[in-house]
Amino acid sequence: MSARRRLFVSSFAPVLGGGRALRTYTCIRALATLGPVDLAYVTHESDEPSPEYQAIEGIAFHKIDSSRGPRRAAVYVSKRLQGIPASCCRGTSPELIEIAERLARAPQRGQVIVGDMNAACGLMPLAATRPVVYNAHNIESEYLRGRPGQRALWRMAMRRYESRLLALADESWMVSRGDMRTAHALVPSARLRYVPNVVDVSAIAPPPRGRGAREDGTSASRLLMIGDFKYRPNVSGLDFLVRAVLPLVWRSLPDVVLTVVGRGLEAWRSPDARIAVTGFVEQLAPMYASADCVVVPLTEGAGTPLKFVEALAYGMPIVATPLAAKGLEVSAGVHYREGEGASAFAHAVIEVLRDGDAGMGAQARKLAEREYSIEALAERLARARADGAGLDPGLATPEHASGYARRQEQPPIRPSAPLRWLVHATGTGLGRRYPFVLCYHGVSAVAPSADPSGIFVSRALFERHLEVIAESRYELLTVGELWASMQRHAERATGVGSISFDDGLVRTVRDALPLLLERGLRCSVFIPTGLMGQPHPDISGELIVSPDEVRELAAAGVEVGAHSVDHVRLSSLSYEEALEQMRRSRATLEDLLGRPVTVMAYPFGAFNARTMRAAGEAGYEVACACSGPGPWRALSLPREPIYATATPLRLRLKMAGLYGPAYALVGERGPLRWLHRHRIRA
């Protein structure tokens, strides 16, 4: 009897390139060692597979030529109406759906694996009728993309879509233990397997270490950063390295040279002659051979950086941020040097360049062979699924063990976003005034050139906002009072809202608070307690209120809540670190004000299941997000972010919870985007 053939469906052509392409290639390489594989792919980047793919034994290729026209447009509109983000259904075509479903139903078909979110979008109906594996490249909703005013909406839509995928999939392959925990928090019943990013370790020969071994004969210390700079976290990491870290390194070692390698650097200009930009190169081995240390300075993002894994395989001394390392099975001081913040990162670089780290490089290579090789991945995938192998031990639940049939018995997924928006629009049209919480940061006259993020609303526009709220017959409460009102009315409170201010900026308190207080209106201000009386770390030229000013706010009737100690992204911290930030900030405010503090806001609006649990343990009754409309939960209270572009019309839509669908229709990528060009205002 012939072996069952696995089917791998990808919305991208089988060619090598960035991190996504490398993960797809290594997964298929590993699967092919276990049996024959059918690869169905969209000819998006290339008609033919690259030589590396063609060299894989036991693989058969199936082209999908996606059409353009009414049928594809109909598929796109259908998926968008189901609440699927535009970036995830743009690559879906009727041909992908038809060919993939036909191949999936072939006799003797083995596992069906969807290789990316676009392919998963097309095969969601199939996943409801037969087991389908979802190969996740990251938890995409952990990323922040687009302009600040759009990020919360993007994250909300992506989180909803990812939850649907995780619930539908027979098994989801996650790149890191951290992503597994996040996925479990999204969908506790999801069946998750740890399938890390790997490289072809056996094809990599570690270069001889030491400057005397270089082919070019140079003796200057060299740092190396490699990445795909079309990927935003790599760009922000490079900016952190160049602007914050290297000046500190050059104070001690002025001859250090940085080489930057990767796509997407065409428009980037080096600010110093000691920084060399090569762009994309075919052969990376010479780059590693000429370097003394690899740097991975990521400050945002999720998943596992493949270039970190590759550097482990080359046996290189590595300096990385905690964020870059958190998805890997690495230990600081054993496999790499860790630096959190510019000073610590620079210190670690200087130590490596002065003292060398050959022993650490040897440990890194051993780890790569054991955990991050294609052979190790094949072993993981070969393990029987029935015994739960590969599942995070902390996530194994009865639902995980019970398999596909049990999951089909679960309650149906909640109505999609379009249906909820339709209900909201109908209610608004009939006169219902839904509760809202608005989140402001700055209220003051700031020139657009000094406010690139657009977080400052002018005093005149803020006054107009207050007029709109009054015209709509809303009563303004503090955040704590609003939540109490919703609890009393079983979350069906009407005609109440709240205005909140994050960060406690001096100019905002000076310009906005008097407008509220003279009208007898209530509001809430959230303070990063470790920064009181100091410059804001992320907003140039802005001061945060002092302890005395905080007391004055509370005495005037303003609700004062916590905003962490150091204005850090709590969702990127460990549970213990996040809990400490929340406990300390609460204790500081309670000591300062002599009253209980039970309300907080997550800095950057960033939260997850871990931070919500920590907020509850820290004693908060309400914790505010900044994610646009959503379910009203005490420890992820939804707020609408307000920016300089918030015209009265946009404010009304946000108050009604309808800004998201309006933007989906008339935004820059919406089907009615021609209206966007007319800048209709009201």
XYZ file of C-alpha atoms in Angstrom:
682
model
C 0.000 0.000 0.000
C 1.462 3.372 -1.038
C 2.193 6.012 1.592
C -0.362 8.739 2.157
C 0.725 11.964 0.511
C 0.665 15.126 2.579
C -0.669 18.281 0.949
C 0.949 21.649 1.666
C -0.928 24.699 0.336
C 0.872 28.028 -0.007
C -0.254 31.362 -1.400
C 3.380 32.070 -2.326
C 5.679 30.504 -4.904
C 8.278 27.966 -3.680
C 11.335 30.200 -3.800
C 13.756 31.279 -1.101
C 13.752 34.806 0.262
C 12.841 36.239 3.647
C 11.856 34.594 6.911
C 8.422 33.482 5.699
C 9.900 31.755 2.659
C 12.613 30.051 4.723
C 10.117 28.681 7.248
C 8.001 27.254 4.412
C 11.050 25.665 2.788
C 12.370 24.041 5.963
C 8.922 22.711 6.907
C 8.537 21.103 3.482
C 12.080 19.724 3.645
C 11.274 18.133 7.006
C 7.919 16.769 5.803
C 9.544 15.279 2.700
C 11.859 13.167 4.882
C 8.729 11.548 6.349
C 6.933 10.754 3.089
C 5.737 12.160 -0.250
C 4.416 15.728 -0.365
C 2.140 17.567 -2.798
C 2.894 21.292 -2.835
C 0.115 23.487 -4.237
C 1.308 27.051 -4.714
C 0.166 30.326 -6.200
C 2.487 31.665 -8.898
C 2.721 34.955 -7.052
C 6.479 35.539 -7.096
C 7.610 32.957 -9.647
C 6.088 30.442 -12.049
C 8.639 27.742 -11.278
C 10.072 26.392 -8.019
C 13.604 27.444 -7.128
C 16.426 24.878 -7.552
C 16.446 24.268 -3.791
C 12.833 23.061 -3.940
C 13.369 21.031 -7.099
C 16.185 19.160 -5.343
C 13.798 17.828 -2.647
C 12.988 14.160 -3.212
C 9.365 12.986 -3.076
C 7.737 16.341 -3.819
C 5.168 17.032 -6.564
C 4.332 20.608 -7.574
C 0.842 21.896 -8.419
C 0.616 25.409 -9.872
C -2.283 27.685 -9.035
C -2.659 30.544 -11.536
C -4.903 33.043 -9.801
C -7.235 35.037 -12.018
C -8.185 38.674 -11.751
C -11.731 39.775 -12.351
C -15.284 39.582 -11.005
C -14.935 36.067 -9.519
C -11.878 37.018 -7.504
C -13.458 40.302 -6.454
C -16.504 38.374 -5.237
C -14.298 36.090 -3.131
C -12.514 39.100 -1.657
C -15.746 40.901 -0.770
C -17.184 37.713 0.740
C -14.142 37.225 2.951
C -14.090 40.872 4.020
C -17.759 40.654 4.995
C -16.809 37.698 7.189
C -14.518 40.033 9.119
C -11.239 38.736 7.667
C -8.503 41.435 7.477
C -7.743 42.749 3.994
C -4.101 41.646 4.181
C -5.217 38.037 4.742
C -7.788 37.712 1.966
C -6.147 39.776 -0.755
C -4.199 36.706 -1.956
C -7.227 34.390 -1.920
C -8.636 33.429 -5.305
C -11.343 31.023 -6.520
C -8.610 28.985 -8.224
C -6.713 28.528 -4.941
C -9.884 27.356 -3.214
C -10.960 25.006 -6.010
C -7.574 23.367 -6.671
C -6.652 23.030 -3.000
C -10.024 21.484 -2.123
C -9.784 19.049 -5.061
C -6.290 17.971 -4.025
C -7.354 17.683 -0.383
C -10.097 15.214 -1.323
C -7.816 12.982 -3.396
C -7.729 9.267 -2.410
C -5.092 8.300 0.172
C -4.656 11.911 1.198
C -2.602 12.416 4.347
C -2.246 15.620 6.348
C -3.429 18.856 4.758
C -1.294 21.808 5.864
C -2.073 25.445 5.045
C 1.220 27.276 4.884
C 0.173 30.848 5.651
C -2.743 33.067 6.651
C -3.765 33.805 3.048
C -4.030 30.110 2.194
C -5.875 29.512 5.467
C -8.411 32.172 4.502
C -9.326 30.231 1.365
C -9.498 26.847 3.083
C -11.574 27.763 6.148
C -14.674 25.979 4.729
C -12.568 22.868 4.114
C -11.279 22.968 7.712
C -14.865 22.695 8.915
C -15.283 19.330 7.120
C -11.891 17.603 7.504
C -8.725 17.998 9.610
C -6.461 20.825 8.434
C -3.161 21.904 9.998
C -2.411 25.629 10.242
C 1.267 26.570 9.937
C 1.520 29.847 11.857
C 4.490 32.076 11.111
C 3.777 34.351 14.077
C 0.963 35.538 16.274
C 0.311 38.386 13.869
C -1.937 40.346 16.223
C 1.076 40.886 18.488
C 2.505 43.265 15.895
C 1.584 46.933 15.615
C 1.238 48.126 12.039
C 0.118 51.204 10.219
C -0.511 54.675 11.525
C -1.247 54.927 15.249
C -4.927 55.644 14.671
C -5.319 52.414 12.704
C -3.240 50.056 14.849
C -5.920 49.227 17.379
C -8.458 48.420 14.657
C -5.936 46.290 12.788
C -5.028 44.372 15.913
C -8.640 43.782 16.871
C -9.524 42.409 13.416
C -6.389 40.254 13.264
C -6.924 38.852 16.753
C -10.469 37.863 15.818
C -9.293 36.181 12.604
C -6.458 34.328 14.349
C -8.886 33.071 16.961
C -11.090 31.643 14.224
C -8.130 29.905 12.578
C -6.929 28.404 15.851
C -10.439 27.175 16.643
C -10.926 25.607 13.209
C -7.516 23.962 12.790
C -7.008 20.350 13.742
C -3.537 21.416 14.837
C -1.629 24.713 14.748
C 2.149 24.839 14.402
C 3.631 27.632 16.507
C 7.167 28.994 16.193
C 7.830 29.524 19.910
C 6.652 28.538 23.379
C 5.617 32.155 23.918
C 3.420 32.073 20.813
C 1.896 28.835 22.079
C 0.933 30.506 25.341
C -0.528 33.491 23.508
C -2.474 31.209 21.169
C -3.759 29.229 24.139
C -4.956 32.458 25.766
C -6.813 33.348 22.557
C -8.403 29.902 22.147
C -7.965 27.633 25.197
C -9.255 24.612 23.262
C -6.797 25.011 20.361
C -4.486 22.069 19.675
C -0.962 23.494 19.450
C 2.340 21.976 18.404
C 5.748 23.563 18.914
C 7.316 23.721 15.432
C 10.220 26.182 15.694
C 11.905 28.051 12.887
C 14.947 26.086 11.761
C 17.809 26.345 9.272
C 19.842 23.805 7.297
C 22.472 23.433 10.014
C 24.228 20.544 8.256
C 24.962 22.806 5.272
C 26.549 25.507 7.447
C 30.223 25.306 8.343
C 31.178 27.577 11.265
C 33.950 29.941 10.134
C 37.305 30.076 11.965
C 37.124 32.681 14.699
C 39.562 35.540 15.244
C 40.542 38.579 13.230
C 43.696 36.898 11.981
C 41.559 34.359 10.170
C 39.864 36.929 7.924
C 40.464 36.719 4.206
C 40.667 40.508 3.877
C 43.374 40.739 6.531
C 41.718 43.645 8.376
C 41.940 43.920 12.141
C 39.057 46.319 13.000
C 36.298 44.771 15.101
C 33.208 44.042 13.060
C 29.561 43.757 13.983
C 27.059 42.120 11.665
C 23.288 42.627 11.442
C 21.327 40.582 8.915
C 17.589 40.816 8.282
C 14.752 41.540 5.919
C 14.355 45.298 6.278
C 11.008 45.280 4.535
C 9.890 43.945 7.916
C 9.200 46.856 10.271
C 10.647 45.376 13.514
C 14.021 44.955 11.780
C 13.979 48.613 10.733
C 13.192 49.788 14.268
C 15.902 47.447 15.591
C 18.448 48.937 13.198
C 17.417 52.431 14.244
C 17.898 51.490 17.922
C 21.329 50.030 17.139
C 22.553 52.981 15.069
C 21.147 55.839 17.121
C 21.344 54.530 20.674
C 23.862 51.676 20.897
C 26.724 52.403 18.493
C 27.522 55.881 19.886
C 28.123 54.193 23.275
C 30.247 51.450 21.694
C 32.341 53.981 19.771
C 33.231 55.830 22.965
C 35.242 52.780 24.040
C 36.041 51.204 20.664
C 36.031 53.940 18.022
C 37.186 51.653 15.186
C 34.252 49.226 15.385
C 32.526 48.720 12.027
C 28.913 47.616 11.493
C 27.888 45.729 8.346
C 24.163 45.652 7.568
C 22.913 42.973 5.167
C 19.419 42.403 3.795
C 16.624 43.502 1.508
C 14.738 46.768 1.880
C 17.702 49.072 2.528
C 17.652 50.874 -0.822
C 16.369 54.141 0.645
C 18.270 53.870 3.942
C 21.284 56.157 4.269
C 24.125 55.405 6.646
C 24.727 58.261 9.107
C 28.363 57.236 9.696
C 31.231 56.004 7.514
C 31.761 53.122 9.948
C 28.406 51.628 8.942
C 28.527 49.633 5.697
C 25.310 48.656 3.916
C 25.560 45.785 1.437
C 21.883 45.134 0.765
C 20.874 41.630 -0.265
C 23.681 39.121 -0.890
C 23.393 35.579 -2.253
C 26.096 34.038 -0.047
C 26.042 34.864 3.652
C 28.947 32.663 4.727
C 31.602 35.297 3.840
C 29.650 37.863 5.874
C 29.694 35.669 8.968
C 33.357 34.789 8.386
C 34.381 38.453 8.410
C 32.377 39.347 11.555
C 33.380 39.192 15.215
C 29.867 39.444 16.616
C 26.288 39.191 15.337
C 23.779 41.671 16.788
C 20.013 41.070 16.998
C 18.656 44.373 18.412
C 14.910 43.782 18.070
C 12.733 46.090 20.158
C 9.329 45.012 18.829
C 7.690 42.048 17.131
C 7.000 38.442 18.043
C 7.922 34.935 16.933
C 11.559 33.923 16.528
C 14.076 35.823 14.369
C 15.486 33.345 11.846
C 18.752 35.248 11.600
C 19.282 34.627 15.324
C 18.857 30.892 14.619
C 21.214 31.142 11.658
C 23.850 32.885 13.779
C 23.586 30.042 16.308
C 24.272 27.571 13.496
C 27.352 29.531 12.414
C 28.652 29.345 15.991
C 28.870 33.122 16.218
C 29.124 35.245 19.352
C 25.720 36.924 19.559
C 24.382 39.955 21.413
C 20.589 40.236 21.462
C 17.756 41.971 23.265
C 15.524 39.908 25.577
C 12.698 40.327 23.078
C 14.769 38.840 20.248
C 15.650 35.818 22.385
C 12.355 35.186 24.143
C 10.975 32.821 21.496
C 14.085 30.620 21.467
C 15.339 27.876 23.758
C 18.467 29.913 24.523
C 20.077 30.927 27.808
C 21.750 34.301 28.301
C 25.385 33.836 29.235
C 25.452 30.350 27.701
C 24.379 30.765 24.075
C 24.394 34.554 23.689
C 24.986 37.825 25.547
C 21.881 39.785 26.488
C 21.452 43.539 26.562
C 18.218 45.253 27.544
C 18.350 48.927 26.733
C 21.051 50.812 24.874
C 23.602 50.930 27.698
C 23.409 47.211 28.541
C 23.445 46.253 24.866
C 26.522 48.392 24.188
C 28.282 46.962 27.259
C 27.639 43.404 26.049
C 28.977 44.251 22.579
C 32.122 45.803 24.020
C 32.759 42.752 26.220
C 32.434 40.367 23.274
C 34.701 42.436 21.022
C 37.369 42.883 23.697
C 37.378 39.410 25.216
C 35.972 37.152 22.487
C 33.474 34.383 23.144
C 34.533 31.230 21.334
C 33.128 28.958 24.058
C 29.713 30.582 23.790
C 29.806 30.166 20.008
C 30.475 26.433 20.409
C 27.490 26.102 22.744
C 25.342 28.013 20.250
C 26.280 25.589 17.470
C 25.424 22.551 19.609
C 22.046 24.053 20.432
C 21.343 24.705 16.751
C 22.137 21.093 15.857
C 19.925 19.778 18.654
C 16.919 22.120 18.386
C 17.006 24.168 15.178
C 18.082 21.827 12.390
C 15.861 20.370 9.666
C 16.605 16.905 11.079
C 15.384 17.975 14.532
C 12.228 19.438 12.982
C 11.555 16.205 11.096
C 11.782 14.297 14.380
C 9.240 16.634 15.968
C 6.810 16.245 13.081
C 7.234 12.457 13.072
C 5.963 12.069 16.618
C 2.490 10.606 16.924
C -0.155 13.278 17.405
C -2.352 11.035 19.493
C -0.110 11.247 22.533
C 0.033 15.045 22.446
C 3.761 15.138 21.675
C 4.955 18.623 20.924
C 2.196 20.273 22.931
C 3.315 22.671 25.605
C 2.945 20.689 28.857
C 1.246 23.641 30.483
C -1.366 23.725 27.735
C -2.421 20.072 27.635
C -6.147 20.013 28.414
C -8.940 17.505 27.846
C -9.860 19.446 24.712
C -6.329 18.982 23.338
C -6.362 15.245 23.911
C -9.836 14.672 22.532
C -9.003 15.535 18.926
C -11.024 16.765 15.987
C -14.425 15.225 16.727
C -14.593 16.784 20.212
C -13.816 20.238 18.854
C -16.719 20.013 16.417
C -19.042 19.796 19.449
C -17.974 23.208 20.755
C -20.387 26.142 20.591
C -20.254 28.046 17.306
C -17.950 31.022 16.939
C -19.522 34.329 17.925
C -21.112 36.420 15.153
C -18.585 38.074 12.882
C -17.661 41.738 13.115
C -19.903 42.834 10.214
C -22.979 41.409 11.954
C -22.109 43.130 15.244
C -21.481 46.382 13.398
C -24.847 46.035 11.643
C -26.565 45.575 15.012
C -24.716 48.636 16.367
C -25.612 50.729 13.322
C -29.276 49.708 13.602
C -29.344 50.522 17.319
C -27.706 53.898 16.715
C -30.212 54.648 13.966
C -33.043 53.840 16.363
C -31.637 56.270 18.926
C -29.684 54.063 21.298
C -26.661 55.833 22.790
C -24.030 53.157 23.363
C -21.446 53.610 26.143
C -17.959 54.696 25.093
C -14.552 55.481 26.558
C -12.306 57.891 24.664
C -8.525 57.834 25.062
C -6.618 61.081 24.569
C -2.884 61.594 25.016
C -2.226 65.225 24.176
C -4.454 68.294 24.098
C -2.463 71.352 23.092
C -1.414 73.392 20.077
C 1.461 71.377 18.574
C 2.760 71.771 15.028
C 2.312 68.643 12.860
C 6.077 68.503 12.292
C 6.570 68.145 16.061
C 3.808 65.549 16.367
C 4.555 62.815 13.782
C 2.270 60.335 15.543
C -0.651 62.758 15.487
C -1.505 62.286 19.169
C -2.057 65.977 19.980
C -5.563 67.380 19.569
C -5.777 71.160 19.498
C -7.596 72.931 22.319
C -10.187 74.247 19.846
C -10.883 70.770 18.453
C -11.144 69.354 21.981
C -13.741 72.026 22.825
C -15.639 70.978 19.700
C -15.491 67.352 20.900
C -17.074 68.371 24.200
C -19.822 70.173 22.289
C -20.511 67.046 20.203
C -20.761 64.930 23.357
C -23.139 67.443 24.944
C -25.263 67.644 21.754
C -25.524 63.836 21.824
C -26.908 64.057 25.401
C -24.199 61.943 27.016
C -23.268 62.092 30.697
C -19.515 61.918 31.251
C -18.303 59.739 34.131
C -14.920 58.563 35.273
C -13.791 55.196 33.938
C -14.466 53.540 37.283
C -17.938 55.084 37.501
C -18.753 54.048 33.934
C -17.845 50.414 34.612
C -19.926 50.448 37.818
C -22.891 51.853 35.863
C -22.547 49.125 33.247
C -22.466 46.468 35.944
C -25.632 47.882 37.536
C -27.423 47.834 34.181
C -26.126 44.391 33.096
C -23.818 46.114 30.583
C -26.801 47.722 28.803
C -26.170 51.192 30.145
C -27.058 53.958 27.721
C -26.188 57.636 27.409
C -22.983 57.422 29.466
C -19.381 57.796 28.378
C -15.942 58.586 29.692
C -12.944 60.673 28.668
C -9.528 59.457 29.740
C -6.013 60.841 29.333
C -2.945 58.607 29.217
C 0.515 59.630 30.496
C -0.461 62.761 32.450
C 1.297 65.248 30.162
C 1.704 68.701 31.721
C 0.438 70.532 28.646
C -2.638 68.311 28.457
C -3.476 68.914 32.115
C -3.006 72.652 31.580
C -5.091 72.947 28.385
C -7.732 70.186 28.634
C -8.618 69.734 32.304
C -9.932 73.292 32.867
C -12.336 72.857 29.931
C -13.779 69.769 31.597
C -13.815 71.038 35.166
C -15.465 74.370 34.324
C -18.306 72.364 32.735
C -18.547 70.069 35.761
C -17.497 67.056 33.679
C -15.755 63.979 35.089
C -12.646 62.372 33.605
C -9.759 59.985 34.347
C -5.987 60.469 34.060
C -3.505 57.579 34.021
C -0.018 58.268 35.401
C 3.282 56.370 34.889
C 4.387 56.729 38.506
C 8.135 56.259 38.017
C 8.229 59.202 35.600
C 6.346 61.855 37.578
C 7.983 65.241 37.118
C 10.250 63.867 34.347
C 10.356 64.097 30.529
C 8.226 61.559 28.716
C 10.488 58.776 27.354
C 8.624 58.452 24.035
C 7.241 61.949 23.329
C 9.976 64.486 22.741
C 9.771 67.722 24.699
C 6.841 66.691 26.898
C 6.873 66.606 30.710
C 4.788 64.353 32.936
C 2.994 65.905 35.921
C 4.763 65.985 39.287
C 3.524 64.277 42.477
C 2.156 67.610 43.761
C 0.248 68.117 40.506
C -1.183 64.598 40.798
C -2.500 65.476 44.267
C -4.087 68.630 42.833
C -5.816 66.593 40.116
C -7.288 64.199 42.660
C -8.419 67.095 44.872
C -10.231 68.620 41.868
C -12.278 65.424 41.423
C -10.262 63.811 38.629
C -9.974 60.032 38.854
C -6.260 59.172 38.991
C -5.305 55.713 37.775
C -2.041 53.842 37.222
C -0.159 53.522 33.935
C 2.716 51.246 35.072
C 5.915 52.522 36.671
C 8.120 53.093 33.623
C 5.596 53.322 30.749
C 6.666 49.951 29.387
C 4.818 47.567 27.100
C 3.507 45.187 29.767
C 2.547 42.497 27.249
C 6.235 42.050 26.344
C 7.255 41.412 29.972
C 7.160 38.194 31.932
C 4.193 37.703 34.249
C 6.311 38.532 37.304
C 7.754 41.689 35.717
C 4.331 42.946 34.612
C 2.865 42.201 38.044
C 5.677 44.161 39.713
C 5.067 47.184 37.443
C 1.366 47.141 38.273
C 1.755 46.599 42.013
C 4.403 49.290 42.435
C 2.496 51.902 40.446
C -0.676 51.239 42.415
C 1.150 51.384 45.770
C 2.863 54.660 44.820
C -0.419 56.349 43.930
C -2.209 55.054 47.021
C 0.598 56.360 49.247
C 0.532 59.690 47.409
C -3.254 60.170 47.466
C -4.227 58.352 50.656
C -7.051 56.511 48.903
C -7.528 53.187 47.054
C -6.531 53.082 43.378
C -8.402 50.374 41.481
C -8.235 51.614 37.864
C -5.315 51.419 35.432
C -4.531 51.646 31.713
C -2.065 49.454 29.842
C 0.723 51.560 28.264
C 0.410 51.565 24.452
C -2.908 49.753 24.983
C -0.881 46.521 24.847
C -2.306 43.628 26.810
C -2.734 39.869 26.660
C -4.114 37.125 28.887
C -0.974 37.259 31.031
C -1.208 40.988 31.705
C -4.934 40.739 32.423
C -4.273 38.052 35.031
C -1.498 40.171 36.549
C -3.786 43.216 36.685
C -6.347 41.235 38.643
C -3.734 39.906 41.037
C -2.340 43.426 41.515
C -5.737 44.486 42.859
C -7.205 46.448 39.945
C -10.932 46.274 39.302
C -10.707 47.917 35.871
C -7.830 47.903 33.344
C -8.177 49.865 30.114
C -7.007 48.794 26.683
C -6.952 51.084 23.648
C -8.228 48.716 20.979
C -11.343 50.338 19.609
C -14.793 48.801 20.160
C -14.978 45.314 21.598
C -16.505 43.224 24.351
C -16.820 45.068 27.665
C -14.529 43.229 30.068
C -13.263 44.638 33.352
C -9.581 43.920 32.697
C -9.572 44.803 28.989
C -11.990 47.720 28.922
C -12.197 48.947 25.304
C -11.328 52.557 24.565
C -11.374 54.497 21.298
C -8.026 56.222 20.587
C -8.424 59.885 19.633
C -5.912 61.565 17.318
C -5.399 64.955 15.714
C -7.482 63.821 12.716
C -10.604 63.181 14.857
C -13.135 65.456 13.150
C -16.589 65.738 14.736
C -17.901 63.147 12.250
C -15.159 60.699 13.166
C -15.796 61.344 16.859
C -19.489 60.528 16.434
C -18.585 57.275 14.660
C -16.167 56.355 17.434
C -18.748 57.115 20.123
C -21.195 54.819 18.326
C -18.576 52.084 17.826
C -18.898 52.432 14.039
C -15.581 53.987 13.056
C -14.095 50.571 12.190
C -16.664 49.581 9.532
C -16.729 53.114 8.155
C -12.969 53.063 7.690
C -13.137 49.550 6.175
C -15.427 50.976 3.489
C -13.952 54.413 2.741
C -10.378 54.066 4.015
C -7.366 54.064 1.745
C -7.898 50.376 0.851
C -11.672 50.133 1.148
C -14.046 49.466 -1.775
C -15.347 53.067 -1.521
C -11.877 54.576 -1.092
C -12.649 57.180 -3.766
C -14.624 58.961 -1.044
C -11.440 59.129 1.045
C -9.838 61.406 -1.537
C -12.633 63.954 -1.153
C -11.820 64.366 2.563
C -15.481 64.611 3.483
C -15.716 66.391 6.816
C -18.525 67.259 9.177
